[in-house]
CSV table of N, CA and C in Angstrom, one decimal:
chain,number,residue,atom,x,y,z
A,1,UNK,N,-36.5,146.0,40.0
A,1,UNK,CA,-35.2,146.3,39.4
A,1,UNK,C,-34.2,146.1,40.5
A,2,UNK,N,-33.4,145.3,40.4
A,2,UNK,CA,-32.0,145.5,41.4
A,2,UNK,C,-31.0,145.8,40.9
A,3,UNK,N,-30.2,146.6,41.6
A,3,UNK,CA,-28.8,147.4,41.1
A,3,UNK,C,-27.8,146.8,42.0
A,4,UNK,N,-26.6,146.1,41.6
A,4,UNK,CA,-25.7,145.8,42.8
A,4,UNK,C,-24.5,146.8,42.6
A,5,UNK,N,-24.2,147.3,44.0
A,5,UNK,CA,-22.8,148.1,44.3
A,5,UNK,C,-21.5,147.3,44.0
A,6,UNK,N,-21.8,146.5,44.0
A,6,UNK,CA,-20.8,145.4,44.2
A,6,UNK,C,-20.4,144.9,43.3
A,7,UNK,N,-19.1,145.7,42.1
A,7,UNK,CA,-18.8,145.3,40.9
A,7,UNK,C,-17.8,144.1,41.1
A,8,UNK,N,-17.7,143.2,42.1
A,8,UNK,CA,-17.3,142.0,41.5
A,8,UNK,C,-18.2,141.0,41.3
A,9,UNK,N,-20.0,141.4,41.9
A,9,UNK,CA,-20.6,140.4,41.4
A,9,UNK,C,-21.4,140.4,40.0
A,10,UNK,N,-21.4,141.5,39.5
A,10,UNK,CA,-22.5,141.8,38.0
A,10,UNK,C,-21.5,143.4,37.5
A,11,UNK,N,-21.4,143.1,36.7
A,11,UNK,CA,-20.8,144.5,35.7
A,11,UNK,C,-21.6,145.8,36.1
A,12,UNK,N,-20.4,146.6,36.0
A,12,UNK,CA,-21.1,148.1,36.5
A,12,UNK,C,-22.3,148.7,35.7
A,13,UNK,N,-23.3,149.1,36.3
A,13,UNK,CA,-24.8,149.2,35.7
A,13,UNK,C,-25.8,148.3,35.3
A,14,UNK,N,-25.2,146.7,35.8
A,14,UNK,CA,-26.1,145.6,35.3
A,14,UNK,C,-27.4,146.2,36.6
A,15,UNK,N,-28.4,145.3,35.5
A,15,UNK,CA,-29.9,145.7,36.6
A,15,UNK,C,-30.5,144.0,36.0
A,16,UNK,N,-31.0,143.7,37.0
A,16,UNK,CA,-31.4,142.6,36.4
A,16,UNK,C,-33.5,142.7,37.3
A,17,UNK,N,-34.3,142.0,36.6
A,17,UNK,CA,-35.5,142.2,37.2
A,17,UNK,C,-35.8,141.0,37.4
A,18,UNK,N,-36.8,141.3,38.6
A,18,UNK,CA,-37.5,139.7,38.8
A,18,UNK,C,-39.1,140.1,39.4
A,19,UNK,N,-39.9,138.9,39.0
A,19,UNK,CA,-41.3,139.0,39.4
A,19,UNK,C,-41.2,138.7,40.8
A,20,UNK,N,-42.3,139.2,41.2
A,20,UNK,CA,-42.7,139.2,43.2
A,20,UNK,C,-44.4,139.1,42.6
A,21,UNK,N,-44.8,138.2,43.5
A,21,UNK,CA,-46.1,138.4,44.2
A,21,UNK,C,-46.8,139.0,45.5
A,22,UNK,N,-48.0,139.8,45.4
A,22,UNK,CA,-47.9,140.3,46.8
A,22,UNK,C,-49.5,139.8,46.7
A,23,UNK,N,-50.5,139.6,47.7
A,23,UNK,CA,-51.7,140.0,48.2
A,23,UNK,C,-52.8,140.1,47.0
A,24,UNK,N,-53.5,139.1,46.5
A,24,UNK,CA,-54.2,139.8,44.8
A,24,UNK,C,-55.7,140.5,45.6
A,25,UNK,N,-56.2,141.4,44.8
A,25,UNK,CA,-57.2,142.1,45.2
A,25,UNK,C,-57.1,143.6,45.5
A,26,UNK,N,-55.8,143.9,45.9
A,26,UNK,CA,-55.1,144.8,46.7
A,26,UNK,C,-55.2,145.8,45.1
A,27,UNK,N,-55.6,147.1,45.1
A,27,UNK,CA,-55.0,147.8,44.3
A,27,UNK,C,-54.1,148.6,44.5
A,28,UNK,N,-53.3,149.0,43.7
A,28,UNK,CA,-51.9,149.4,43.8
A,28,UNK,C,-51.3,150.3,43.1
A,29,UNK,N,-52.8,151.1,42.6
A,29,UNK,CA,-52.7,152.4,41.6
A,29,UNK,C,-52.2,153.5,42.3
A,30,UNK,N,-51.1,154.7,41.2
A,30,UNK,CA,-51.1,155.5,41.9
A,30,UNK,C,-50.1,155.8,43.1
A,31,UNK,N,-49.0,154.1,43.1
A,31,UNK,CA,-47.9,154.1,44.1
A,31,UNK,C,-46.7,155.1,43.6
A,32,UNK,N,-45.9,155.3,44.4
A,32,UNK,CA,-44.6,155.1,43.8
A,32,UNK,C,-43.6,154.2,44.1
A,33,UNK,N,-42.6,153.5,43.3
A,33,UNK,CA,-42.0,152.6,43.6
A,33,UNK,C,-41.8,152.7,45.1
A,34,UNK,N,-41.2,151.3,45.9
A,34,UNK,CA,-40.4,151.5,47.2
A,34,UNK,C,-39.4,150.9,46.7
A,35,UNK,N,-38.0,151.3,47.1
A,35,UNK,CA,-36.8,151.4,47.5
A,35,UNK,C,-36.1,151.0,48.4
A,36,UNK,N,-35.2,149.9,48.2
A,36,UNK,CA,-35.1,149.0,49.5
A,36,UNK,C,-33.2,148.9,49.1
A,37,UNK,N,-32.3,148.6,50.5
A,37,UNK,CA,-30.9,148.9,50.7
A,37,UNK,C,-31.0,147.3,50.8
A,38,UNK,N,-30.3,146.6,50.6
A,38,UNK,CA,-29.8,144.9,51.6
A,38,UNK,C,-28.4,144.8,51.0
A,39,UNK,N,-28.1,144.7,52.2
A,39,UNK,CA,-26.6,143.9,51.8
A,39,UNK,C,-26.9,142.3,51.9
A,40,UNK,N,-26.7,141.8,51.1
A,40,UNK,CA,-26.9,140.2,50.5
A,40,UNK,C,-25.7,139.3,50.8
A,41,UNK,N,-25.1,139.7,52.0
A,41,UNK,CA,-23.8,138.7,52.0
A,41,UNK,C,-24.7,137.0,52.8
A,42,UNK,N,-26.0,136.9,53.1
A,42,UNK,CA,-25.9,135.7,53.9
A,42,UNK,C,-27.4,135.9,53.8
A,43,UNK,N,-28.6,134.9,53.3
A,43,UNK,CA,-29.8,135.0,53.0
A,43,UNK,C,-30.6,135.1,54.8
A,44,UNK,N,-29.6,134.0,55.4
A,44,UNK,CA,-30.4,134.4,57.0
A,44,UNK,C,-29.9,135.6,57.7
A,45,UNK,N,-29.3,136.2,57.8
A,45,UNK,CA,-29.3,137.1,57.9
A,45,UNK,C,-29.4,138.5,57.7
A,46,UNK,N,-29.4,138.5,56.4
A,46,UNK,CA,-29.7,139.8,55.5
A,46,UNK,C,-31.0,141.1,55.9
A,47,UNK,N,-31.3,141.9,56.1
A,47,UNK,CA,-31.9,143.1,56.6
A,47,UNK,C,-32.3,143.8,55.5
A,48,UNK,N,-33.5,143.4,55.0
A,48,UNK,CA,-33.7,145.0,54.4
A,48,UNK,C,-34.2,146.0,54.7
A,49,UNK,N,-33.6,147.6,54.0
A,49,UNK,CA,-34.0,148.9,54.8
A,49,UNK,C,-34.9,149.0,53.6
A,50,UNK,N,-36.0,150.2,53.8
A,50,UNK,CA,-36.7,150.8,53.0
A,50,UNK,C,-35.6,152.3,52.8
A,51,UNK,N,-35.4,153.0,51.8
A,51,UNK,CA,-34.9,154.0,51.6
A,51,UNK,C,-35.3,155.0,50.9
A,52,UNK,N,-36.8,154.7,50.5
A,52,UNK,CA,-37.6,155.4,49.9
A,52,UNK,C,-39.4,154.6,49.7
A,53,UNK,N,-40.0,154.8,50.4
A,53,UNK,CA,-40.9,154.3,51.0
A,53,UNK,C,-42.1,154.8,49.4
A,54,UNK,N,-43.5,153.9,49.1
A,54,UNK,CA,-44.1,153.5,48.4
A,54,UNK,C,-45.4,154.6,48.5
A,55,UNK,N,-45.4,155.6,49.2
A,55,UNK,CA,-46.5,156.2,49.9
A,55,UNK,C,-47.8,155.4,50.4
A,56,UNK,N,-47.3,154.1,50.6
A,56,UNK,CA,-48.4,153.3,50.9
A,56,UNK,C,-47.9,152.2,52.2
A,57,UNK,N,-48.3,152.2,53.3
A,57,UNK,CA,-47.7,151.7,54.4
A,57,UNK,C,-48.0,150.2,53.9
A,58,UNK,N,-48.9,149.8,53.8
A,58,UNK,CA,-49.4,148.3,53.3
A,58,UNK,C,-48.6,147.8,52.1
A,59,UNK,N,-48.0,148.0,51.0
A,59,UNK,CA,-47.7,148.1,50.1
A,59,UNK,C,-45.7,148.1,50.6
A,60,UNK,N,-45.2,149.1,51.2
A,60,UNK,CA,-44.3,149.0,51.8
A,60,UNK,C,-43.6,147.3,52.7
A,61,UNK,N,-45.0,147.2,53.6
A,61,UNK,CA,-44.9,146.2,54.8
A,61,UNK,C,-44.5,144.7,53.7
A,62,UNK,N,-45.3,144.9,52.9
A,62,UNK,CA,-45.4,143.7,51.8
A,62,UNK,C,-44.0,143.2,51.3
A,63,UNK,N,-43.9,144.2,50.8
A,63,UNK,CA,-42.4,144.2,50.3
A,63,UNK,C,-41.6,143.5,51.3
A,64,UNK,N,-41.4,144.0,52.2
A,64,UNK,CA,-40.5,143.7,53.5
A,64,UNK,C,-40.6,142.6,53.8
A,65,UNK,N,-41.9,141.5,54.0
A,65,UNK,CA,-42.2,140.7,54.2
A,65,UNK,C,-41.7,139.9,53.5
A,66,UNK,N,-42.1,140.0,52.2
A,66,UNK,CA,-41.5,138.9,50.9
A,66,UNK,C,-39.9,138.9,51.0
A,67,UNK,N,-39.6,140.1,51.4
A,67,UNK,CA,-38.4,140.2,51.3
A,67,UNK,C,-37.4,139.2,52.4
A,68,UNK,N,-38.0,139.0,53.5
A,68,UNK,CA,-37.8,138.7,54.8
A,68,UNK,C,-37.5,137.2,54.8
A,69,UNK,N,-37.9,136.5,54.0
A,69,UNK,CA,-37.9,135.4,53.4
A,69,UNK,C,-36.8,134.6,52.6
A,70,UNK,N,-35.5,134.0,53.5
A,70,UNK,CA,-34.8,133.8,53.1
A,70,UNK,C,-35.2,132.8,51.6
A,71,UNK,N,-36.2,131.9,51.2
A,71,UNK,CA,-36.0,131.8,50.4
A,71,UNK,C,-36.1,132.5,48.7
A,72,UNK,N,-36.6,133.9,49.3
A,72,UNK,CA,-36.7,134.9,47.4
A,72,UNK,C,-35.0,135.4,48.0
A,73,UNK,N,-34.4,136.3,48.8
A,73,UNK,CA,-33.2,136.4,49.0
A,73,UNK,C,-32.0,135.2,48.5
A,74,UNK,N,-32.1,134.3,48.6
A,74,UNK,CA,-31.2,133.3,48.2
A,74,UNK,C,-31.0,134.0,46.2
A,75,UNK,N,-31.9,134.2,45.8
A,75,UNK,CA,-31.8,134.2,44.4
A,75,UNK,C,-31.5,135.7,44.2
A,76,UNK,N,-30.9,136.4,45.0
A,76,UNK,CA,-30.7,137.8,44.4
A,76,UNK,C,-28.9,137.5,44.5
A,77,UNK,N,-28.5,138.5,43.4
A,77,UNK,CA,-27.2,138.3,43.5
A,77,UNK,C,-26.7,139.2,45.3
A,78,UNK,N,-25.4,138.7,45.1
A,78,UNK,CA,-24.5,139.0,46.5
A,78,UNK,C,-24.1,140.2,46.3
A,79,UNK,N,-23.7,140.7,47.8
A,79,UNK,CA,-23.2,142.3,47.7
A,79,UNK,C,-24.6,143.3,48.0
A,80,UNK,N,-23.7,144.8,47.8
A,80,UNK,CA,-24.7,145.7,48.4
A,80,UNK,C,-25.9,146.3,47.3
A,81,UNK,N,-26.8,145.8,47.4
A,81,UNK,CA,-28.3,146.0,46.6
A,81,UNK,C,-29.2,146.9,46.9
A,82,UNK,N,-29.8,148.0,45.7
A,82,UNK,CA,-30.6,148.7,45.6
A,82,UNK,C,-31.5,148.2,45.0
A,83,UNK,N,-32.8,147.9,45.6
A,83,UNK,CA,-33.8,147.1,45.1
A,83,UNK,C,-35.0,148.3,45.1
A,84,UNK,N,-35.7,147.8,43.5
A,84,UNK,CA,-37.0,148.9,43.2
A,84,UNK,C,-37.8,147.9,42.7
A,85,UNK,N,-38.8,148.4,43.9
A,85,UNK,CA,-40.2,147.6,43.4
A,85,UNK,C,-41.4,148.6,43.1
A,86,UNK,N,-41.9,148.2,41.6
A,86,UNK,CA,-42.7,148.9,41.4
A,86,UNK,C,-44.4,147.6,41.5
A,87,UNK,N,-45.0,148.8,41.9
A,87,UNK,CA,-46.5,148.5,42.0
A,87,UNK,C,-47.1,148.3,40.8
A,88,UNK,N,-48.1,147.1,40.9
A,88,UNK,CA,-48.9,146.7,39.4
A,88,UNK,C,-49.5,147.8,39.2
């Protein structure tokens, strides 16, 4: 689920979702979401923080990774983003 701060790019409370793949085999029962800050102004440069971590270091790093990847960033809207990824 992503939430943007940033009411000039999506209406206030828009949430829009998208699929991620991570690692298959990996079970992932029993997480809780992780929680990630990015400000989205520039796909190469962009940083994501964790801000509430998955109880799962592996599961966490993942995220980060995919995330890290200017090309899934290109497709999130602009501005300051609360990103929730929930575990299969």
């Amino acid at each position: 689920i992503i939430e943007s701060y940033d009411k000039t790019e999506l209406p206030e409370g828009a949430i829009l979702e998208y699929a991620y793949e991570l690692n298959e085999g990996t079970v992932w029962s029993n997480l809780e979401p992780v929680i990630i800050f990015l400000r989205n102004e520039n796909p190469l440069v962009a940083k994501p923080r964790v801000y509430q971590s998955s109880l799962s270091e592996l599961f966490d790093e993942q995220i980060l990774e995919w995330l890290n990847k200017p090309k899934h960033i290109a497709f999130l809207p602009k501005g300051f983003l609360k990103l929730t990824f929930y575990p299969n």
